[in-house]
Amino acid sequence: MKTAFSTRLPLVAGMWITVGVTLFGLGAATLRPKAFAKVSTQPSVIPMAMQADCQTVATDPQPPLNIRSQPSASSSQNIVGTAGNGTILKVIDAQPGWLKVSQPIDGWVHQPLTATSCANTNGKAATTTTTTQQPQSPNMQVIGSAYDRFEAGQLQAALALLQSIPQTDATYQAAQTAYQTMSTKWHQGHVAYQAAQTALANGQWQVVLNHVKELPDVSYWRAKMAPIVKQAIVNQNMIN
């Protein structure tokens, strides 16, 4: 004769397998190697921003980016101008956490609110004397950096990087495609996450699990969804 525990065992096992698959998918998405160079916001990016083959743009999550007369954010009185996201910044000096710029105007900007991408990541000068291969456009790495920001949940910073690529550049169309892809996937993730939150609040545990299928393959949204899915499975197990 089957006991209540034995009849619930396949269901419980199946639900935990679902969580395992969800968390494994999150790990795979997070650890998946990128084809492009990463953008860095760590202190090591400061000297990089001053290199000739590097480009720094404004990527403030709450634009516009403030340009200050001195490297301090303790007062709004030292704000001398602003820069919209995607604006190219000419870096001429740096100190920990801050970049001194001469364009669009002279001043200081908070380094974590910028993104720097470089055409050459190995520190060696590019050469064309021994090969006929064309050098990769620096903006291909800008696109790669934008995808890294996107996966980390920094949508506005990612879009700002893509918008910094001019129409005359060979990678402009690729940047526009990436822009549309990111916007669409972000919307899908937001809708699925909000729906799952509502279902959890209403006690609709299975509906929460169904929304997992609607998530795009974006590390940020999978990370946000994982705790909700786990809670739904725990709650469902408690009432069965």
PDB file of C-alpha atoms in Angstrom:
ATOM      1  CA  MET A   1       0.000   0.000   0.000  1.00  0.00           C
ATOM      2  CA  LYS A   2       1.394   3.442  -0.916  1.00  0.00           C
ATOM      3  CA  THR A   3       1.922   5.940   1.857  1.00  0.00           C
ATOM      4  CA  ALA A   4       1.313   9.727   1.548  1.00  0.00           C
ATOM      5  CA  PHE A   5       5.071  10.212   1.528  1.00  0.00           C
ATOM      6  CA  SER A   6       5.624   7.734  -1.295  1.00  0.00           C
ATOM      7  CA  THR A   7       2.946   9.299  -3.468  1.00  0.00           C
ATOM      8  CA  ARG A   8       4.414  12.767  -2.989  1.00  0.00           C
ATOM      9  CA  LEU A   9       8.003  11.693  -3.572  1.00  0.00           C
ATOM     10  CA  PRO A  10       7.980  11.857  -7.411  1.00  0.00           C
ATOM     11  CA  LEU A  11       6.366  15.315  -7.298  1.00  0.00           C
ATOM     12  CA  VAL A  12       8.849  16.652  -4.755  1.00  0.00           C
ATOM     13  CA  ALA A  13      11.764  15.159  -6.664  1.00  0.00           C
ATOM     14  CA  GLY A  14      10.514  16.666  -9.897  1.00  0.00           C
ATOM     15  CA  MET A  15      10.140  20.089  -8.325  1.00  0.00           C
ATOM     16  CA  TRP A  16      13.667  20.038  -6.914  1.00  0.00           C
ATOM     17  CA  ILE A  17      14.980  18.935 -10.275  1.00  0.00           C
ATOM     18  CA  THR A  18      13.314  22.064 -11.692  1.00  0.00           C
ATOM     19  CA  VAL A  19      15.146  24.218  -9.169  1.00  0.00           C
ATOM     20  CA  GLY A  20      18.378  22.418  -9.946  1.00  0.00           C
ATOM     21  CA  VAL A  21      17.953  23.055 -13.641  1.00  0.00           C
ATOM     22  CA  THR A  22      17.123  26.706 -12.971  1.00  0.00           C
ATOM     23  CA  LEU A  23      20.139  27.254 -10.746  1.00  0.00           C
ATOM     24  CA  PHE A  24      22.379  25.298 -13.122  1.00  0.00           C
ATOM     25  CA  GLY A  25      21.161  27.506 -15.974  1.00  0.00           C
ATOM     26  CA  LEU A  26      21.993  30.542 -13.894  1.00  0.00           C
ATOM     27  CA  GLY A  27      25.488  29.241 -13.230  1.00  0.00           C
ATOM     28  CA  ALA A  28      26.047  28.368 -16.868  1.00  0.00           C
ATOM     29  CA  ALA A  29      24.878  31.790 -17.993  1.00  0.00           C
ATOM     30  CA  THR A  30      27.050  33.502 -15.413  1.00  0.00           C
ATOM     31  CA  LEU A  31      30.178  31.488 -16.155  1.00  0.00           C
ATOM     32  CA  ARG A  32      29.752  31.252 -19.922  1.00  0.00           C
ATOM     33  CA  PRO A  33      32.878  32.625 -21.655  1.00  0.00           C
ATOM     34  CA  LYS A  34      32.462  35.851 -23.579  1.00  0.00           C
ATOM     35  CA  ALA A  35      33.673  36.317 -27.111  1.00  0.00           C
ATOM     36  CA  PHE A  36      34.519  39.949 -26.488  1.00  0.00           C
ATOM     37  CA  ALA A  37      36.846  41.822 -24.173  1.00  0.00           C
ATOM     38  CA  LYS A  38      35.280  42.845 -20.878  1.00  0.00           C
ATOM     39  CA  VAL A  39      34.821  46.394 -19.709  1.00  0.00           C
ATOM     40  CA  SER A  40      36.262  47.108 -16.284  1.00  0.00           C
ATOM     41  CA  THR A  41      35.175  49.509 -13.570  1.00  0.00           C
ATOM     42  CA  GLN A  42      37.924  48.493 -11.122  1.00  0.00           C
ATOM     43  CA  PRO A  43      40.819  50.814 -10.194  1.00  0.00           C
ATOM     44  CA  SER A  44      43.020  49.140 -12.821  1.00  0.00           C
ATOM     45  CA  VAL A  45      40.953  50.822 -15.530  1.00  0.00           C
ATOM     46  CA  ILE A  46      42.218  54.266 -14.515  1.00  0.00           C
ATOM     47  CA  PRO A  47      45.587  54.171 -16.330  1.00  0.00           C
ATOM     48  CA  MET A  48      43.891  52.240 -19.142  1.00  0.00           C
ATOM     49  CA  ALA A  49      41.501  55.129 -19.731  1.00  0.00           C
ATOM     50  CA  MET A  50      44.458  57.349 -20.564  1.00  0.00           C
ATOM     51  CA  GLN A  51      45.888  55.071 -23.255  1.00  0.00           C
ATOM     52  CA  ALA A  52      45.663  56.218 -26.862  1.00  0.00           C
ATOM     53  CA  ASP A  53      43.855  53.088 -28.059  1.00  0.00           C
ATOM     54  CA  CYS A  54      41.189  53.248 -25.332  1.00  0.00           C
ATOM     55  CA  GLN A  55      37.846  55.009 -25.323  1.00  0.00           C
ATOM     56  CA  THR A  56      35.897  56.078 -22.246  1.00  0.00           C
ATOM     57  CA  VAL A  57      32.205  56.952 -22.306  1.00  0.00           C
ATOM     58  CA  ALA A  58      29.669  58.132 -19.739  1.00  0.00           C
ATOM     59  CA  THR A  59      27.446  55.332 -18.407  1.00  0.00           C
ATOM     60  CA  ASP A  60      25.663  56.823 -15.396  1.00  0.00           C
ATOM     61  CA  PRO A  61      22.690  54.673 -14.245  1.00  0.00           C
ATOM     62  CA  GLN A  62      20.986  57.958 -13.332  1.00  0.00           C
ATOM     63  CA  PRO A  63      22.026  60.260 -16.180  1.00  0.00           C
ATOM     64  CA  PRO A  64      23.363  62.731 -16.887  1.00  0.00           C
ATOM     65  CA  LEU A  65      26.891  62.217 -15.581  1.00  0.00           C
ATOM     66  CA  ASN A  66      28.054  65.131 -13.445  1.00  0.00           C
ATOM     67  CA  ILE A  67      31.347  66.799 -14.355  1.00  0.00           C
ATOM     68  CA  ARG A  68      32.921  68.462 -11.331  1.00  0.00           C
ATOM     69  CA  SER A  69      35.601  71.078 -10.784  1.00  0.00           C
ATOM     70  CA  GLN A  70      37.381  68.799  -8.325  1.00  0.00           C
ATOM     71  CA  PRO A  71      37.381  65.048  -7.593  1.00  0.00           C
ATOM     72  CA  SER A  72      34.763  65.125  -4.860  1.00  0.00           C
ATOM     73  CA  ALA A  73      31.046  64.350  -4.748  1.00  0.00           C
ATOM     74  CA  SER A  74      30.499  65.819  -1.288  1.00  0.00           C
ATOM     75  CA  SER A  75      28.759  68.898  -2.671  1.00  0.00           C
ATOM     76  CA  SER A  76      26.684  69.840  -5.693  1.00  0.00           C
ATOM     77  CA  GLN A  77      28.390  73.234  -5.737  1.00  0.00           C
ATOM     78  CA  ASN A  78      31.369  71.853  -7.681  1.00  0.00           C
ATOM     79  CA  ILE A  79      29.297  70.586 -10.632  1.00  0.00           C
ATOM     80  CA  VAL A  80      30.450  72.503 -13.715  1.00  0.00           C
ATOM     81  CA  GLY A  81      28.579  70.538 -16.375  1.00  0.00           C
ATOM     82  CA  THR A  82      27.021  67.226 -17.351  1.00  0.00           C
ATOM     83  CA  ALA A  83      27.438  64.543 -20.012  1.00  0.00           C
ATOM     84  CA  GLY A  84      24.727  62.294 -21.389  1.00  0.00           C
ATOM     85  CA  ASN A  85      25.244  58.544 -21.475  1.00  0.00           C
ATOM     86  CA  GLY A  86      27.322  57.525 -24.466  1.00  0.00           C
ATOM     87  CA  THR A  87      29.249  60.800 -24.504  1.00  0.00           C
ATOM     88  CA  ILE A  88      32.924  60.186 -25.249  1.00  0.00           C
ATOM     89  CA  LEU A  89      35.181  61.507 -22.493  1.00  0.00           C
ATOM     90  CA  LYS A  90      38.745  62.638 -23.183  1.00  0.00           C
ATOM     91  CA  VAL A  91      40.718  61.452 -20.146  1.00  0.00           C
ATOM     92  CA  ILE A  92      43.899  63.390 -19.374  1.00  0.00           C
ATOM     93  CA  ASP A  93      44.583  62.473 -15.750  1.00  0.00           C
ATOM     94  CA  ALA A  94      43.335  60.192 -13.010  1.00  0.00           C
ATOM     95  CA  GLN A  95      43.353  59.405  -9.347  1.00  0.00           C
ATOM     96  CA  PRO A  96      41.655  56.554  -7.480  1.00  0.00           C
ATOM     97  CA  GLY A  97      37.953  56.668  -8.242  1.00  0.00           C
ATOM     98  CA  TRP A  98      38.120  59.734 -10.477  1.00  0.00           C
ATOM     99  CA  LEU A  99      39.039  60.671 -14.037  1.00  0.00           C
ATOM    100  CA  LYS A 100      40.088  64.131 -15.161  1.00  0.00           C
ATOM    101  CA  VAL A 101      38.658  64.985 -18.575  1.00  0.00           C
ATOM    102  CA  SER A 102      39.174  67.754 -21.093  1.00  0.00           C
ATOM    103  CA  GLN A 103      36.162  66.855 -23.227  1.00  0.00           C
ATOM    104  CA  PRO A 104      33.285  67.604 -23.407  1.00  0.00           C
ATOM    105  CA  ILE A 105      34.492  70.178 -20.840  1.00  0.00           C
ATOM    106  CA  ASP A 106      37.320  70.384 -18.334  1.00  0.00           C
ATOM    107  CA  GLY A 107      36.577  68.702 -15.040  1.00  0.00           C
ATOM    108  CA  TRP A 108      36.455  65.483 -13.049  1.00  0.00           C
ATOM    109  CA  VAL A 109      34.040  62.554 -13.337  1.00  0.00           C
ATOM    110  CA  HIS A 110      33.414  59.645 -10.973  1.00  0.00           C
ATOM    111  CA  GLN A 111      35.162  56.684 -12.608  1.00  0.00           C
ATOM    112  CA  PRO A 112      32.587  53.952 -11.678  1.00  0.00           C
ATOM    113  CA  LEU A 113      30.013  55.888 -13.720  1.00  0.00           C
ATOM    114  CA  THR A 114      32.069  55.453 -16.889  1.00  0.00           C
ATOM    115  CA  ALA A 115      33.092  52.549 -19.097  1.00  0.00           C
ATOM    116  CA  THR A 116      36.433  52.105 -20.842  1.00  0.00           C
ATOM    117  CA  SER A 117      37.092  49.825 -23.815  1.00  0.00           C
ATOM    118  CA  CYS A 118      40.400  49.350 -25.592  1.00  0.00           C
ATOM    119  CA  ALA A 119      41.312  48.222 -29.089  1.00  0.00           C
ATOM    120  CA  ASN A 120      44.407  46.433 -27.803  1.00  0.00           C
ATOM    121  CA  THR A 121      44.082  44.288 -24.656  1.00  0.00           C
ATOM    122  CA  ASN A 122      47.565  42.742 -24.582  1.00  0.00           C
ATOM    123  CA  GLY A 123      49.460  46.006 -24.131  1.00  0.00           C
ATOM    124  CA  LYS A 124      51.460  45.547 -27.373  1.00  0.00           C
ATOM    125  CA  ALA A 125      51.415  47.892 -30.297  1.00  0.00           C
ATOM    126  CA  ALA A 126      49.444  46.643 -33.270  1.00  0.00           C
ATOM    127  CA  THR A 127      51.386  45.960 -36.449  1.00  0.00           C
ATOM    128  CA  THR A 128      50.390  45.338 -40.049  1.00  0.00           C
ATOM    129  CA  THR A 129      53.850  44.601 -41.497  1.00  0.00           C
ATOM    130  CA  THR A 130      53.683  40.802 -41.150  1.00  0.00           C
ATOM    131  CA  THR A 131      50.034  40.104 -41.895  1.00  0.00           C
ATOM    132  CA  THR A 132      47.353  41.150 -44.325  1.00  0.00           C
ATOM    133  CA  GLN A 133      44.562  40.626 -41.788  1.00  0.00           C
ATOM    134  CA  GLN A 134      42.659  43.808 -41.038  1.00  0.00           C
ATOM    135  CA  PRO A 135      42.756  44.889 -37.384  1.00  0.00           C
ATOM    136  CA  GLN A 136      39.539  44.400 -35.432  1.00  0.00           C
ATOM    137  CA  SER A 137      37.505  47.553 -35.004  1.00  0.00           C
ATOM    138  CA  PRO A 138      37.781  48.930 -31.470  1.00  0.00           C
ATOM    139  CA  ASN A 139      34.015  49.238 -31.481  1.00  0.00           C
ATOM    140  CA  MET A 140      33.607  45.462 -31.714  1.00  0.00           C
ATOM    141  CA  GLN A 141      35.058  45.392 -28.226  1.00  0.00           C
ATOM    142  CA  VAL A 142      32.713  48.188 -27.211  1.00  0.00           C
ATOM    143  CA  ILE A 143      29.826  45.931 -28.256  1.00  0.00           C
ATOM    144  CA  GLY A 144      31.340  43.097 -26.253  1.00  0.00           C
ATOM    145  CA  SER A 145      31.688  45.356 -23.241  1.00  0.00           C
ATOM    146  CA  ALA A 146      28.055  46.370 -23.641  1.00  0.00           C
ATOM    147  CA  TYR A 147      26.985  42.727 -23.522  1.00  0.00           C
ATOM    148  CA  ASP A 148      28.995  42.220 -20.333  1.00  0.00           C
ATOM    149  CA  ARG A 149      27.259  45.188 -18.730  1.00  0.00           C
ATOM    150  CA  PHE A 150      23.900  43.869 -19.936  1.00  0.00           C
ATOM    151  CA  GLU A 151      24.447  40.409 -18.434  1.00  0.00           C
ATOM    152  CA  ALA A 152      25.365  42.081 -15.137  1.00  0.00           C
ATOM    153  CA  GLY A 153      22.051  43.959 -15.097  1.00  0.00           C
ATOM    154  CA  GLN A 154      23.398  47.363 -16.112  1.00  0.00           C
ATOM    155  CA  LEU A 155      21.028  47.978 -19.005  1.00  0.00           C
ATOM    156  CA  GLN A 156      21.434  51.746 -19.280  1.00  0.00           C
ATOM    157  CA  ALA A 157      25.221  51.486 -19.227  1.00  0.00           C
ATOM    158  CA  ALA A 158      25.105  48.804 -21.921  1.00  0.00           C
ATOM    159  CA  LEU A 159      22.826  50.849 -24.163  1.00  0.00           C
ATOM    160  CA  ALA A 160      24.974  53.928 -23.638  1.00  0.00           C
ATOM    161  CA  LEU A 161      28.032  52.046 -24.884  1.00  0.00           C
ATOM    162  CA  LEU A 162      26.166  50.946 -28.003  1.00  0.00           C
ATOM    163  CA  GLN A 163      24.929  54.475 -28.652  1.00  0.00           C
ATOM    164  CA  SER A 164      28.510  55.741 -28.561  1.00  0.00           C
ATOM    165  CA  ILE A 165      29.259  53.969 -31.866  1.00  0.00           C
ATOM    166  CA  PRO A 166      28.854  56.445 -34.760  1.00  0.00           C
ATOM    167  CA  GLN A 167      26.808  55.703 -37.876  1.00  0.00           C
ATOM    168  CA  THR A 168      29.939  55.908 -40.007  1.00  0.00           C
ATOM    169  CA  ASP A 169      31.588  52.987 -38.190  1.00  0.00           C
ATOM    170  CA  ALA A 170      31.567  49.525 -39.753  1.00  0.00           C
ATOM    171  CA  THR A 171      30.104  48.055 -36.563  1.00  0.00           C
ATOM    172  CA  TYR A 172      27.182  50.477 -36.379  1.00  0.00           C
ATOM    173  CA  GLN A 173      24.620  47.978 -37.696  1.00  0.00           C
ATOM    174  CA  ALA A 174      25.850  45.308 -35.293  1.00  0.00           C
ATOM    175  CA  ALA A 175      25.513  47.801 -32.462  1.00  0.00           C
ATOM    176  CA  GLN A 176      21.947  48.630 -33.491  1.00  0.00           C
ATOM    177  CA  THR A 177      21.063  44.933 -33.617  1.00  0.00           C
ATOM    178  CA  ALA A 178      22.564  44.452 -30.162  1.00  0.00           C
ATOM    179  CA  TYR A 179      20.584  47.452 -28.911  1.00  0.00           C
ATOM    180  CA  GLN A 180      17.299  45.949 -30.094  1.00  0.00           C
ATOM    181  CA  THR A 181      18.185  42.497 -28.770  1.00  0.00           C
ATOM    182  CA  MET A 182      19.064  43.828 -25.336  1.00  0.00           C
ATOM    183  CA  SER A 183      15.937  45.972 -25.141  1.00  0.00           C
ATOM    184  CA  THR A 184      13.704  43.044 -26.109  1.00  0.00           C
ATOM    185  CA  LYS A 185      15.325  40.540 -23.750  1.00  0.00           C
ATOM    186  CA  TRP A 186      15.284  43.003 -20.888  1.00  0.00           C
ATOM    187  CA  HIS A 187      11.565  43.596 -21.359  1.00  0.00           C
ATOM    188  CA  GLN A 188      10.912  39.849 -21.481  1.00  0.00           C
ATOM    189  CA  GLY A 189      12.872  39.294 -18.293  1.00  0.00           C
ATOM    190  CA  HIS A 190      11.136  42.155 -16.502  1.00  0.00           C
ATOM    191  CA  VAL A 191       7.657  40.933 -17.465  1.00  0.00           C
ATOM    192  CA  ALA A 192       8.390  37.324 -16.451  1.00  0.00           C
ATOM    193  CA  TYR A 193       9.921  38.390 -13.144  1.00  0.00           C
ATOM    194  CA  GLN A 194       7.032  40.695 -12.249  1.00  0.00           C
ATOM    195  CA  ALA A 195       4.495  38.008 -13.151  1.00  0.00           C
ATOM    196  CA  ALA A 196       6.342  35.452 -11.023  1.00  0.00           C
ATOM    197  CA  GLN A 197       6.396  37.844  -8.077  1.00  0.00           C
ATOM    198  CA  THR A 198       2.640  38.361  -8.381  1.00  0.00           C
ATOM    199  CA  ALA A 199       2.009  34.631  -8.624  1.00  0.00           C
ATOM    200  CA  LEU A 200       4.136  33.998  -5.530  1.00  0.00           C
ATOM    201  CA  ALA A 201       2.212  36.623  -3.558  1.00  0.00           C
ATOM    202  CA  ASN A 202      -1.074  34.995  -4.642  1.00  0.00           C
ATOM    203  CA  GLY A 203       0.045  31.514  -3.658  1.00  0.00           C
ATOM    204  CA  GLN A 204       0.132  30.267  -7.261  1.00  0.00           C
ATOM    205  CA  TRP A 205       3.235  28.133  -6.901  1.00  0.00           C
ATOM    206  CA  GLN A 206       2.925  26.264 -10.206  1.00  0.00           C
ATOM    207  CA  VAL A 207       2.365  29.524 -12.076  1.00  0.00           C
ATOM    208  CA  VAL A 208       5.684  30.746 -10.692  1.00  0.00           C
ATOM    209  CA  LEU A 209       7.414  27.678 -12.127  1.00  0.00           C
ATOM    210  CA  ASN A 210       5.709  28.210 -15.481  1.00  0.00           C
ATOM    211  CA  HIS A 211       7.180  31.703 -15.752  1.00  0.00           C
ATOM    212  CA  VAL A 212      10.703  30.248 -15.634  1.00  0.00           C
ATOM    213  CA  LYS A 213      10.188  29.128 -19.234  1.00  0.00           C
ATOM    214  CA  GLU A 214       9.580  32.750 -20.260  1.00  0.00           C
ATOM    215  CA  LEU A 215      12.909  34.014 -18.939  1.00  0.00           C
ATOM    216  CA  PRO A 216      15.475  35.071 -21.558  1.00  0.00           C
ATOM    217  CA  ASP A 217      19.009  33.716 -21.293  1.00  0.00           C
ATOM    218  CA  VAL A 218      20.266  36.681 -19.271  1.00  0.00           C
ATOM    219  CA  SER A 219      22.296  36.092 -16.114  1.00  0.00           C
ATOM    220  CA  TYR A 220      20.793  39.052 -14.272  1.00  0.00           C
ATOM    221  CA  TRP A 221      17.170  37.942 -14.640  1.00  0.00           C
ATOM    222  CA  ARG A 222      17.916  34.294 -13.903  1.00  0.00           C
ATOM    223  CA  ALA A 223      19.680  35.319 -10.707  1.00  0.00           C
ATOM    224  CA  LYS A 224      16.697  37.419  -9.635  1.00  0.00           C
ATOM    225  CA  MET A 225      14.211  34.668 -10.473  1.00  0.00           C
ATOM    226  CA  ALA A 226      16.030  31.809  -8.709  1.00  0.00           C
ATOM    227  CA  PRO A 227      15.005  32.757  -5.112  1.00  0.00           C
ATOM    228  CA  ILE A 228      11.367  33.156  -6.178  1.00  0.00           C
ATOM    229  CA  VAL A 229      11.335  29.743  -7.828  1.00  0.00           C
ATOM    230  CA  LYS A 230      12.952  28.134  -4.799  1.00  0.00           C
ATOM    231  CA  GLN A 231      10.398  29.714  -2.461  1.00  0.00           C
ATOM    232  CA  ALA A 232       7.511  28.593  -4.662  1.00  0.00           C
ATOM    233  CA  ILE A 233       8.727  24.992  -4.584  1.00  0.00           C
ATOM    234  CA  VAL A 234       9.205  25.051  -0.809  1.00  0.00           C
ATOM    235  CA  ASN A 235       5.699  26.466  -0.330  1.00  0.00           C
ATOM    236  CA  GLN A 236       4.181  23.962  -2.732  1.00  0.00           C
ATOM    237  CA  ASN A 237       5.861  21.101  -0.900  1.00  0.00           C
ATOM    238  CA  MET A 238       4.528  22.301   2.465  1.00  0.00           C
ATOM    239  CA  ILE A 239       0.865  22.140   1.417  1.00  0.00           C
ATOM    240  CA  ASN A 240       1.061  18.799  -0.430  1.00  0.00           C
TER     241      ASN A 240
END
